[in-house]
mmCIF file of C-alpha atoms in Angstrom:
data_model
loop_
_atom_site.group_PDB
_atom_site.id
_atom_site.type_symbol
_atom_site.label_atom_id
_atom_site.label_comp_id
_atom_site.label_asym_id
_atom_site.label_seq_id
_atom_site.Cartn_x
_atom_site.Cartn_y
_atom_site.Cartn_z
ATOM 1 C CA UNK A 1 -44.598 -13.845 -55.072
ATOM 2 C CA UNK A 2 -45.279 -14.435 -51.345
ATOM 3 C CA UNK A 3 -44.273 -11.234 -49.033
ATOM 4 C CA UNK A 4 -41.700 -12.374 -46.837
ATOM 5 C CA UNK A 5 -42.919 -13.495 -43.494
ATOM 6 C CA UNK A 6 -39.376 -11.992 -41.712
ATOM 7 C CA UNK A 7 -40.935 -8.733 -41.378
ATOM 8 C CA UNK A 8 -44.060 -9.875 -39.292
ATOM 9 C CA UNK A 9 -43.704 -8.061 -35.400
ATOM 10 C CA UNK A 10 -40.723 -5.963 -37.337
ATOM 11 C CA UNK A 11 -41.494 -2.475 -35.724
ATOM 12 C CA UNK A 12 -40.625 0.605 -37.080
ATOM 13 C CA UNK A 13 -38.835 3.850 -35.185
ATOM 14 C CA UNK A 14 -41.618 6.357 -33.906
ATOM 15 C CA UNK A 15 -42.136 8.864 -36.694
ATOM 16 C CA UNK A 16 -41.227 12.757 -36.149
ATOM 17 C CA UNK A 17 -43.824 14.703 -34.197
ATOM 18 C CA UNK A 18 -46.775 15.748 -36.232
ATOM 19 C CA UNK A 19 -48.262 19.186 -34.153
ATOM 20 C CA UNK A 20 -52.037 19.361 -34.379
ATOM 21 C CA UNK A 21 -53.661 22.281 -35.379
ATOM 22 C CA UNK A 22 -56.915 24.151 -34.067
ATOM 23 C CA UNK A 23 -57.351 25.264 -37.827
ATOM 24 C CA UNK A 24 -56.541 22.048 -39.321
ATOM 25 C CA UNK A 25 -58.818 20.151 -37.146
ATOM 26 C CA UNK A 26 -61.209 22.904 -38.009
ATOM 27 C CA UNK A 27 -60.309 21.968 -41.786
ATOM 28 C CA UNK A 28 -60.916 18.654 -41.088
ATOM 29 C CA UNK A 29 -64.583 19.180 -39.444
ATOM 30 C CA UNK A 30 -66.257 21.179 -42.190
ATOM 31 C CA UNK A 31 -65.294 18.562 -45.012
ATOM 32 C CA UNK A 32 -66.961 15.933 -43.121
ATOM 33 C CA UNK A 33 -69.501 18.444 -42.321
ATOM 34 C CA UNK A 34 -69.528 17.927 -39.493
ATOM 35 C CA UNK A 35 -71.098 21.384 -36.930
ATOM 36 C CA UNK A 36 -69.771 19.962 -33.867
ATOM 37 C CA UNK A 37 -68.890 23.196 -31.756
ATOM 38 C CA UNK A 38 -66.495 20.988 -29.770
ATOM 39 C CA UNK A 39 -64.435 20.778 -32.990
ATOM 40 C CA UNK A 40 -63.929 24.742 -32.968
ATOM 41 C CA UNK A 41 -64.916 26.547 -29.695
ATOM 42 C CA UNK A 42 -62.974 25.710 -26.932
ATOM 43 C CA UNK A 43 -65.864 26.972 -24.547
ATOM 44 C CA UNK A 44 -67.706 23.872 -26.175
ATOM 45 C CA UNK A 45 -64.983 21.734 -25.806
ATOM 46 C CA UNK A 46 -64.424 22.797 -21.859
ATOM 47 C CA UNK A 47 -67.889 22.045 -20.884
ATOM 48 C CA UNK A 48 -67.637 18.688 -22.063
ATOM 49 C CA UNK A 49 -64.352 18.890 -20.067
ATOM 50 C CA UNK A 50 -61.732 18.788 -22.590
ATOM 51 C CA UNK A 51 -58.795 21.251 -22.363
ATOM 52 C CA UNK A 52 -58.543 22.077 -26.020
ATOM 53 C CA UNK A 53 -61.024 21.747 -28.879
ATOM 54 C CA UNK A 54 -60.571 18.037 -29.903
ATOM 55 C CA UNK A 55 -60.289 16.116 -33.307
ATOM 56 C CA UNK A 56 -63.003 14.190 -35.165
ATOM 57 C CA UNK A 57 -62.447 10.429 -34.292
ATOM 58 C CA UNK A 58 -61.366 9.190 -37.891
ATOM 59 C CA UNK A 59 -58.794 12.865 -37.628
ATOM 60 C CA UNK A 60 -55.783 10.765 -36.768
ATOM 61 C CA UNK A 61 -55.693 8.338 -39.562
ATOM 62 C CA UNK A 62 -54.337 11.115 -41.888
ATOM 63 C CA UNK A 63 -51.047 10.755 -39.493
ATOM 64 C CA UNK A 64 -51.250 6.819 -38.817
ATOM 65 C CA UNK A 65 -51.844 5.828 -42.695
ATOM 66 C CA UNK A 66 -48.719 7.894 -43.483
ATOM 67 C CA UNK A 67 -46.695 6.277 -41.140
ATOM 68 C CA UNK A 68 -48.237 2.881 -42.355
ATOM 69 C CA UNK A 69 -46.862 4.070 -45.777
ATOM 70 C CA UNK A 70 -43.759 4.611 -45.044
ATOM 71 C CA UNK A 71 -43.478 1.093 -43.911
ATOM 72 C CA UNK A 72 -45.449 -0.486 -46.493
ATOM 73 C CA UNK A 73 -43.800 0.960 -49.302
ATOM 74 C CA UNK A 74 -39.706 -0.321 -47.535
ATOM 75 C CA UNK A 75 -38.244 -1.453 -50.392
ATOM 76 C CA UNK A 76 -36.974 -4.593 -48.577
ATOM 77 C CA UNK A 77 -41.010 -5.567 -47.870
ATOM 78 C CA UNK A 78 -41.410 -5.050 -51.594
ATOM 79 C CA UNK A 79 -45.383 -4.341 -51.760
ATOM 80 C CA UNK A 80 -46.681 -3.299 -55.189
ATOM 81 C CA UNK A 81 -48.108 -0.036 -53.618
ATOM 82 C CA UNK A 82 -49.859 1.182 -56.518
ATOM 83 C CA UNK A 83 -52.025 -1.866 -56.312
ATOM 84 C CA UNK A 84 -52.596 -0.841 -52.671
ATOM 85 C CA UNK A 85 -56.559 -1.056 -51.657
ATOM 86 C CA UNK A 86 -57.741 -0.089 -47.838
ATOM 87 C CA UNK A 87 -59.575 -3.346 -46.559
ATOM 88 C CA UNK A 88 -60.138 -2.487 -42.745
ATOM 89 C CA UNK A 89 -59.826 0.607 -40.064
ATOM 90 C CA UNK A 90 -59.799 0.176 -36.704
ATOM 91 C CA UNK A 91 -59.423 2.873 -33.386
ATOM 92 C CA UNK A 92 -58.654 2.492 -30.116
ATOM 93 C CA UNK A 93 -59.077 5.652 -28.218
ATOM 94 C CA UNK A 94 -57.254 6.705 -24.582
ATOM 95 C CA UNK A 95 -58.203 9.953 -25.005
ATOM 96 C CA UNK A 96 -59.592 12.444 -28.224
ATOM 97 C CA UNK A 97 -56.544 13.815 -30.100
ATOM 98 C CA UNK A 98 -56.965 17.548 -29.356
ATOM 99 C CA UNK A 99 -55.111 20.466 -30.752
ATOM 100 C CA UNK A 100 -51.594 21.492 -29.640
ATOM 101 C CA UNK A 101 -50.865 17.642 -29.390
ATOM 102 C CA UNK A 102 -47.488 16.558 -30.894
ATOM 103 C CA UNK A 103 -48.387 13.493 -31.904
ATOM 104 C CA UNK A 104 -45.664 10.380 -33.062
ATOM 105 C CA UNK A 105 -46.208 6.793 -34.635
ATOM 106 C CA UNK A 106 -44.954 3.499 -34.060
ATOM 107 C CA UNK A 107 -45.876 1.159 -36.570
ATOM 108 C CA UNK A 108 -45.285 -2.443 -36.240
ATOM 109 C CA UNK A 109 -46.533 -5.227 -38.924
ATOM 110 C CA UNK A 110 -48.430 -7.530 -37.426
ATOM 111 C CA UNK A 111 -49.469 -9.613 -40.116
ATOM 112 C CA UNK A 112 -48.867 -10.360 -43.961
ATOM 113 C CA UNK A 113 -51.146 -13.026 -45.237
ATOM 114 C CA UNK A 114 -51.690 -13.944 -49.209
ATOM 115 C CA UNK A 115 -55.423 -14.494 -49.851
ATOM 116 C CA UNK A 116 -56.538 -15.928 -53.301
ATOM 117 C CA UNK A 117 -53.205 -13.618 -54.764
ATOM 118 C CA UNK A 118 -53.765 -10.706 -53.006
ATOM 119 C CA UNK A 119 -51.422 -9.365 -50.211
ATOM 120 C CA UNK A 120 -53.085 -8.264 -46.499
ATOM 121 C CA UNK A 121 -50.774 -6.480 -44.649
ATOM 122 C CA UNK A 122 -51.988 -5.587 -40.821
ATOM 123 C CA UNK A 123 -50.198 -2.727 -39.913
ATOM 124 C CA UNK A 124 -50.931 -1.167 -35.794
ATOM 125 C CA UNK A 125 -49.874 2.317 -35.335
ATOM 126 C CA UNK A 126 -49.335 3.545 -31.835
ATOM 127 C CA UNK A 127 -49.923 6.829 -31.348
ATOM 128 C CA UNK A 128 -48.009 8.950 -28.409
ATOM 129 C CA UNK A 129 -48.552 12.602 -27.571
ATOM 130 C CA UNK A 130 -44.977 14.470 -26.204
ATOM 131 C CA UNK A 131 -45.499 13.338 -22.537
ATOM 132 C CA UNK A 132 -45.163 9.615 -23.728
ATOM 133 C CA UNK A 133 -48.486 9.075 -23.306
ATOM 134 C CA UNK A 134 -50.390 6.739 -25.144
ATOM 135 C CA UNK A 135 -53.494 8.449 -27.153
ATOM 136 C CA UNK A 136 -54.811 6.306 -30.092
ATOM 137 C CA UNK A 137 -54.091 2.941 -31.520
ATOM 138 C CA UNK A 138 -54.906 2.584 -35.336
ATOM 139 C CA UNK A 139 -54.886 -0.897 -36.838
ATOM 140 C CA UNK A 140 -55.044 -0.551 -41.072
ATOM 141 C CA UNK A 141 -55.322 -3.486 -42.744
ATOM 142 C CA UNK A 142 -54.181 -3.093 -46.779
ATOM 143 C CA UNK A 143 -54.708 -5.003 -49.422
ATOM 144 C CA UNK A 144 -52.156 -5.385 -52.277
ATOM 145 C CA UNK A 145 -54.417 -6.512 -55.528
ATOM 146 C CA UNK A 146 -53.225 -9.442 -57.454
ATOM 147 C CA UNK A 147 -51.733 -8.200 -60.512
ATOM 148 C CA UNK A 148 -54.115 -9.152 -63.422
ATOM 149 C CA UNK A 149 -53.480 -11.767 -66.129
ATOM 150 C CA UNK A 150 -52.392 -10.007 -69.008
ATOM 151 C CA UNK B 1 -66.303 12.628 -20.546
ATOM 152 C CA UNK B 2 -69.508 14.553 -20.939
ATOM 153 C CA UNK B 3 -71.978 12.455 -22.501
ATOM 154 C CA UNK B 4 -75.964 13.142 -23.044
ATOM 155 C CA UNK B 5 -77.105 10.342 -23.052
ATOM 156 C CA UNK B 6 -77.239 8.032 -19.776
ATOM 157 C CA UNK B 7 -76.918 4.358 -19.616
ATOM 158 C CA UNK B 8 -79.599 4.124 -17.417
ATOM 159 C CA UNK B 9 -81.760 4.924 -20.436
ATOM 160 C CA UNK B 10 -80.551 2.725 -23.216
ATOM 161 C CA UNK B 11 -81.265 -1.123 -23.899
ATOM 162 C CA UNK B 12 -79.838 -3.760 -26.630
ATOM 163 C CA UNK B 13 -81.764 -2.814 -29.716
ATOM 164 C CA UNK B 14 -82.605 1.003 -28.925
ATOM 165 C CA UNK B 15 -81.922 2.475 -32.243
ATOM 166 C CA UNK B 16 -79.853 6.317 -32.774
ATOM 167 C CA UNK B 17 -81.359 8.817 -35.047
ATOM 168 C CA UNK B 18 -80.196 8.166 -38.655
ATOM 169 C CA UNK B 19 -78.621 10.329 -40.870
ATOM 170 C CA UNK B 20 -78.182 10.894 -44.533
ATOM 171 C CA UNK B 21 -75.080 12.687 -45.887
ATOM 172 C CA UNK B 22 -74.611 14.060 -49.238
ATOM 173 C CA UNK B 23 -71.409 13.779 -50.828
ATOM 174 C CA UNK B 24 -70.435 15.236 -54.290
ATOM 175 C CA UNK B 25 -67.082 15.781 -56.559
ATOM 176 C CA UNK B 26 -66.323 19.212 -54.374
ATOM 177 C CA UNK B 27 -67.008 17.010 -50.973
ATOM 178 C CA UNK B 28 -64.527 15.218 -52.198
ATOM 179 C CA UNK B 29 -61.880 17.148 -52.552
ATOM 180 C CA UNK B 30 -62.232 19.151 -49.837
ATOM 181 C CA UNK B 31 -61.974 15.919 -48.200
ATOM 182 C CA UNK B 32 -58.654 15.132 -50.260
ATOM 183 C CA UNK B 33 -57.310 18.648 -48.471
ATOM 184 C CA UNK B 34 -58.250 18.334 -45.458
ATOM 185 C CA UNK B 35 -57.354 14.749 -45.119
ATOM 186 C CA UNK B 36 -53.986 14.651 -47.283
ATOM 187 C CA UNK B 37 -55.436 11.897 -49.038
ATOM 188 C CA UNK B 38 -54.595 12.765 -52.748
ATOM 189 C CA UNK B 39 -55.212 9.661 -54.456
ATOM 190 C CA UNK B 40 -56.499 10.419 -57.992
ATOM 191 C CA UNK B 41 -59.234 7.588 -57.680
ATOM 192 C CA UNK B 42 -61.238 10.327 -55.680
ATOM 193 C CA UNK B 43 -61.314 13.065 -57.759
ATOM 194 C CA UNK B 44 -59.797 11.774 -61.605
ATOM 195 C CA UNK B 45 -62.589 9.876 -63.662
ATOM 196 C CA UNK B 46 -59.856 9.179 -65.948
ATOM 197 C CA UNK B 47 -57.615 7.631 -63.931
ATOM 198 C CA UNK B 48 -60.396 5.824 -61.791
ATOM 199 C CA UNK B 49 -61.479 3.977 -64.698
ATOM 200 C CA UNK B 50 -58.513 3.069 -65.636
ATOM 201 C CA UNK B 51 -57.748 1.117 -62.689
ATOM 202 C CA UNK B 52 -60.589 -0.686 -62.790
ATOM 203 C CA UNK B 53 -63.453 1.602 -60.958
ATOM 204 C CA UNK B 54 -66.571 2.106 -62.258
ATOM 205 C CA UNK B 55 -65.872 5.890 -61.467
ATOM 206 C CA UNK B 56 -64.664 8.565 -59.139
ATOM 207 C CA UNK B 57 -65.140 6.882 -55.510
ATOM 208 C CA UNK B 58 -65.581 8.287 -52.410
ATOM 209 C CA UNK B 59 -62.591 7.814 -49.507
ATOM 210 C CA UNK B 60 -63.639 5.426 -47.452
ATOM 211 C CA UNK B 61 -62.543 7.101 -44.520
ATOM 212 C CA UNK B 62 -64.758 9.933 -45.487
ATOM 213 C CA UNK B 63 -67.696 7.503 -45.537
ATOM 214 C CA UNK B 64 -66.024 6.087 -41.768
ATOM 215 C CA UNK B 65 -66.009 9.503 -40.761
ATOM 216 C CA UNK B 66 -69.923 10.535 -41.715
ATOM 217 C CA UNK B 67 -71.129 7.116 -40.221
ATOM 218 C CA UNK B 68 -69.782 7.493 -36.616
ATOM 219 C CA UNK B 69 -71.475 11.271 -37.034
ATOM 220 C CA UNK B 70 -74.322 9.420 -35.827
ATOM 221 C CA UNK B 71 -72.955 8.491 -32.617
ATOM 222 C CA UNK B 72 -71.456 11.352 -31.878
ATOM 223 C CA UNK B 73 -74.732 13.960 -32.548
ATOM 224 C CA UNK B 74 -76.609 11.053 -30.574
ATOM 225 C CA UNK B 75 -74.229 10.529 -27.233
ATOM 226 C CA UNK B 76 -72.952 14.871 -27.793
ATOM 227 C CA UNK B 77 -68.977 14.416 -27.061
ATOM 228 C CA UNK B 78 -66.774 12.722 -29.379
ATOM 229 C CA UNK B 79 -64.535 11.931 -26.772
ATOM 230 C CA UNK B 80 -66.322 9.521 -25.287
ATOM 231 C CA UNK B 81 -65.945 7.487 -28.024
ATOM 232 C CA UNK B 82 -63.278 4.193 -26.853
ATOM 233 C CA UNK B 83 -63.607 2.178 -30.214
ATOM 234 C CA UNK B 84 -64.202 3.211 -33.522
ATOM 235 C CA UNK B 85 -63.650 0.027 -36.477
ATOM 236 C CA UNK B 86 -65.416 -0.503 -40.460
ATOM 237 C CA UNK B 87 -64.848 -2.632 -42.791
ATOM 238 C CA UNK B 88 -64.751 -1.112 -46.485
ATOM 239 C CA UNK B 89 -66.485 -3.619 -48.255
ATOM 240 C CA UNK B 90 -67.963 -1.295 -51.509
ATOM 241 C CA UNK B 91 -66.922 1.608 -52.469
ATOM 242 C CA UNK B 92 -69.609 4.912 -52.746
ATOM 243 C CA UNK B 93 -69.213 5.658 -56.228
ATOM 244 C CA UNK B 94 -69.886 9.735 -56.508
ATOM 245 C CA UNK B 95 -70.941 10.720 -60.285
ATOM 246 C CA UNK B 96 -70.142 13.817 -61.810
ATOM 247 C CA UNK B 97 -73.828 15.174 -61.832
ATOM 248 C CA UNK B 98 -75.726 17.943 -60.094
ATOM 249 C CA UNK B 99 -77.043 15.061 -57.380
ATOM 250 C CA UNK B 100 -73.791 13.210 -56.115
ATOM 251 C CA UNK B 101 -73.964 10.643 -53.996
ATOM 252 C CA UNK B 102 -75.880 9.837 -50.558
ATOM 253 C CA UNK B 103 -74.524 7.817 -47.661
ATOM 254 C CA UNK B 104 -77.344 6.443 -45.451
ATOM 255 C CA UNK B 105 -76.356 5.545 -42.150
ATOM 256 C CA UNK B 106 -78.762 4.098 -39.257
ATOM 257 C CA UNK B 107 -77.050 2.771 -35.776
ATOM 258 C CA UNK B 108 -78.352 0.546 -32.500
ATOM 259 C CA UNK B 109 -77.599 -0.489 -29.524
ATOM 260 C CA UNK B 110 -76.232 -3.888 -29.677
ATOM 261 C CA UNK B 111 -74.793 -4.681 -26.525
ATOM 262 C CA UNK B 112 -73.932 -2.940 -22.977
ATOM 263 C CA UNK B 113 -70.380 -3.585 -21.614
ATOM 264 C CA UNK B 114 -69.121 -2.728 -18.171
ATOM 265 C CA UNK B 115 -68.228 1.327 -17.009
ATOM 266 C CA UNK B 116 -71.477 2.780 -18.642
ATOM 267 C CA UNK B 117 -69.766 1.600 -22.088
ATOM 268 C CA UNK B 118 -72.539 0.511 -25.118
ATOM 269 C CA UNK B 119 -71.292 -1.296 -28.373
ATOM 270 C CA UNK B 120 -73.655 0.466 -31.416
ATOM 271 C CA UNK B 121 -73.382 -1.040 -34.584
ATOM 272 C CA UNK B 122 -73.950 1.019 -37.492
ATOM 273 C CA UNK B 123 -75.211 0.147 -40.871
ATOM 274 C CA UNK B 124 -74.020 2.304 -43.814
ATOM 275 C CA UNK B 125 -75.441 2.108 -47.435
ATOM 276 C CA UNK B 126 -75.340 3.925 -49.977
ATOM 277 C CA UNK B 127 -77.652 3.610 -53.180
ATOM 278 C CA UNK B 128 -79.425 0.580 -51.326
ATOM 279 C CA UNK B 129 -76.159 -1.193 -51.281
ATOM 280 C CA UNK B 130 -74.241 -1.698 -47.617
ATOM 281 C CA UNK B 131 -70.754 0.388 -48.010
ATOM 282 C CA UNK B 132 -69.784 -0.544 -44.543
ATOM 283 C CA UNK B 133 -68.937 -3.883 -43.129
ATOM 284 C CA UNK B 134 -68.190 -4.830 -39.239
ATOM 285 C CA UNK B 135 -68.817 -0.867 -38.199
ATOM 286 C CA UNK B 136 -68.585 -1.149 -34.898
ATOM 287 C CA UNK B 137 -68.409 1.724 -32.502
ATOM 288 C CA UNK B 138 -67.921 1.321 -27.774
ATOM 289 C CA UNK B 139 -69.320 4.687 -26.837
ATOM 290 C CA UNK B 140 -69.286 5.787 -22.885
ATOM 291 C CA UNK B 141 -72.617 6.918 -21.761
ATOM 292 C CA UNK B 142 -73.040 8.917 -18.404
#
């Protein structure tokens, strides 16, 4: 059944401040593998001018996509999450995400479309640090699978 | 930000040092950890094949986040990437052997904006089969 249109430009309440961390971001780093010293060392990270070590690009998704969740999986939207696929990722950068940010969401749909039975939702996450200023946008696009014949 | 490479010295076409980059079952979920991305399809052959996957697959924003590694060892500071986007278009499928899986990625130039900013494109495959579609990256130069 078609997702209802209603909830395309709906936008959802900015989500409760997640507070990077120099370790997580460290975390994050070595399982991409990633030797960066501007990941770790703030000495690194200051003379390449940044105040605080900063976050792999693709860091932020872990907060965006679990924003997007919470508004993919509203009851009201009524999504078969489990048949839930990621199609496309996009960033938008103002600045790096860096640690000691407290970072919130706002999601807004921007577009449900039903291709050959699947569902595409577009989903843009706008990502704030505590001043109010913009950091990161993240656009996710998701594809519900069509349920198969049985 | 603090770039290494100049404008000045790139053209449409100039090509970034590929990369290859291993991934196996343990990449994986340190991945899932560090990433709080705990779906079973990345770590549960079980349950992976029972949705319809040939076998434990690799997150694809694991594979986003090795293929804009080569942008960021070529231009030195992340933060001067401005747009980062992919496609998923096949999943890396990462057998439970002593060997894994490799993801091959190669980037270029493809054009120059305005305010020292470059668009690189990136190609990412993975077995000889293109994992990545639309991968897209705006870097700042100096």
């Amino acid at each position: 059944m078609a997702l209802d249109q209603s909830f395309v430009g709906r936008t959802y309440p900015p989500t409760a401040p997640y507070e990077v961390g120099r370790e997580k971001i460290r975390e994050f780093a070595e399982a991409v593998g990633d030797a960066n010293p501007v990941y770790t060392d703030r000495d690194a990270a200051a003379a390449l001018g940044h105040a605080e070590v900063i976050a792999p690009p693709t860091f932020v998704f872990a907060i965006t996509f679990a924003a997007a969740g919470d508004v993919v999986r509203d009851p009201q939207l009524g999504l078969d999450y489990s048949r839930v696929v990621h199609g496309d990722q996009k960033f938008a950068y103002r600045r790096p995400v860096r640690a000691g940010d407290r970072l919130t969401v706002t999601s807004t749909i921007e577009s449900i479309k039903s291709l050959a039975g699947n569902d595409v939702i577009d989903v843009r996450g706008e990502v704030h640090d505590e001043d109010g200023e913009h950091v990161v946008t993240a656009w996710t696009k998701l594809v519900a699978r069509a349920a198969e014949e049985a | 930000m603090a770039a290494k490479i100049a404008y000045a010295d790139v053209e449409v076409g100039t090509e970034l040092p590929p990369a290859s980059f291993p991934v196996d079952r343990a990449t994986l979920v340190r991945y899932a950890g560090a990433s709080g991305d705990f779906n079973p399809i990345h770590w549960n052959e079980k349950f992976a094949v029972e949705v319809g996957l040939p076998d434990v697959i690799a997150h694809g924003m694991f594979t986003m986040a090795e293929a804009i590694r080569v942008v960021t060892d070529w231009v030195g500071d992340p933060g001067a990437v401005v747009e980062y986007g992919v496609r998923f278009t096949r999943p890396v499928v990462v057998p439970n052997d002593d060997k894994g899986a490799v993801i091959e990625v190669s980037g270029k130039v493809a054009a120059l904006l305005d305010d020292n900013r470059v668009r690189v494109d990136l190609t990412a495959t993975c077995a000889g089969q293109k994992v990545l579609g639309m991968s897209r990256a705006v870097v700042r130069l100096a």
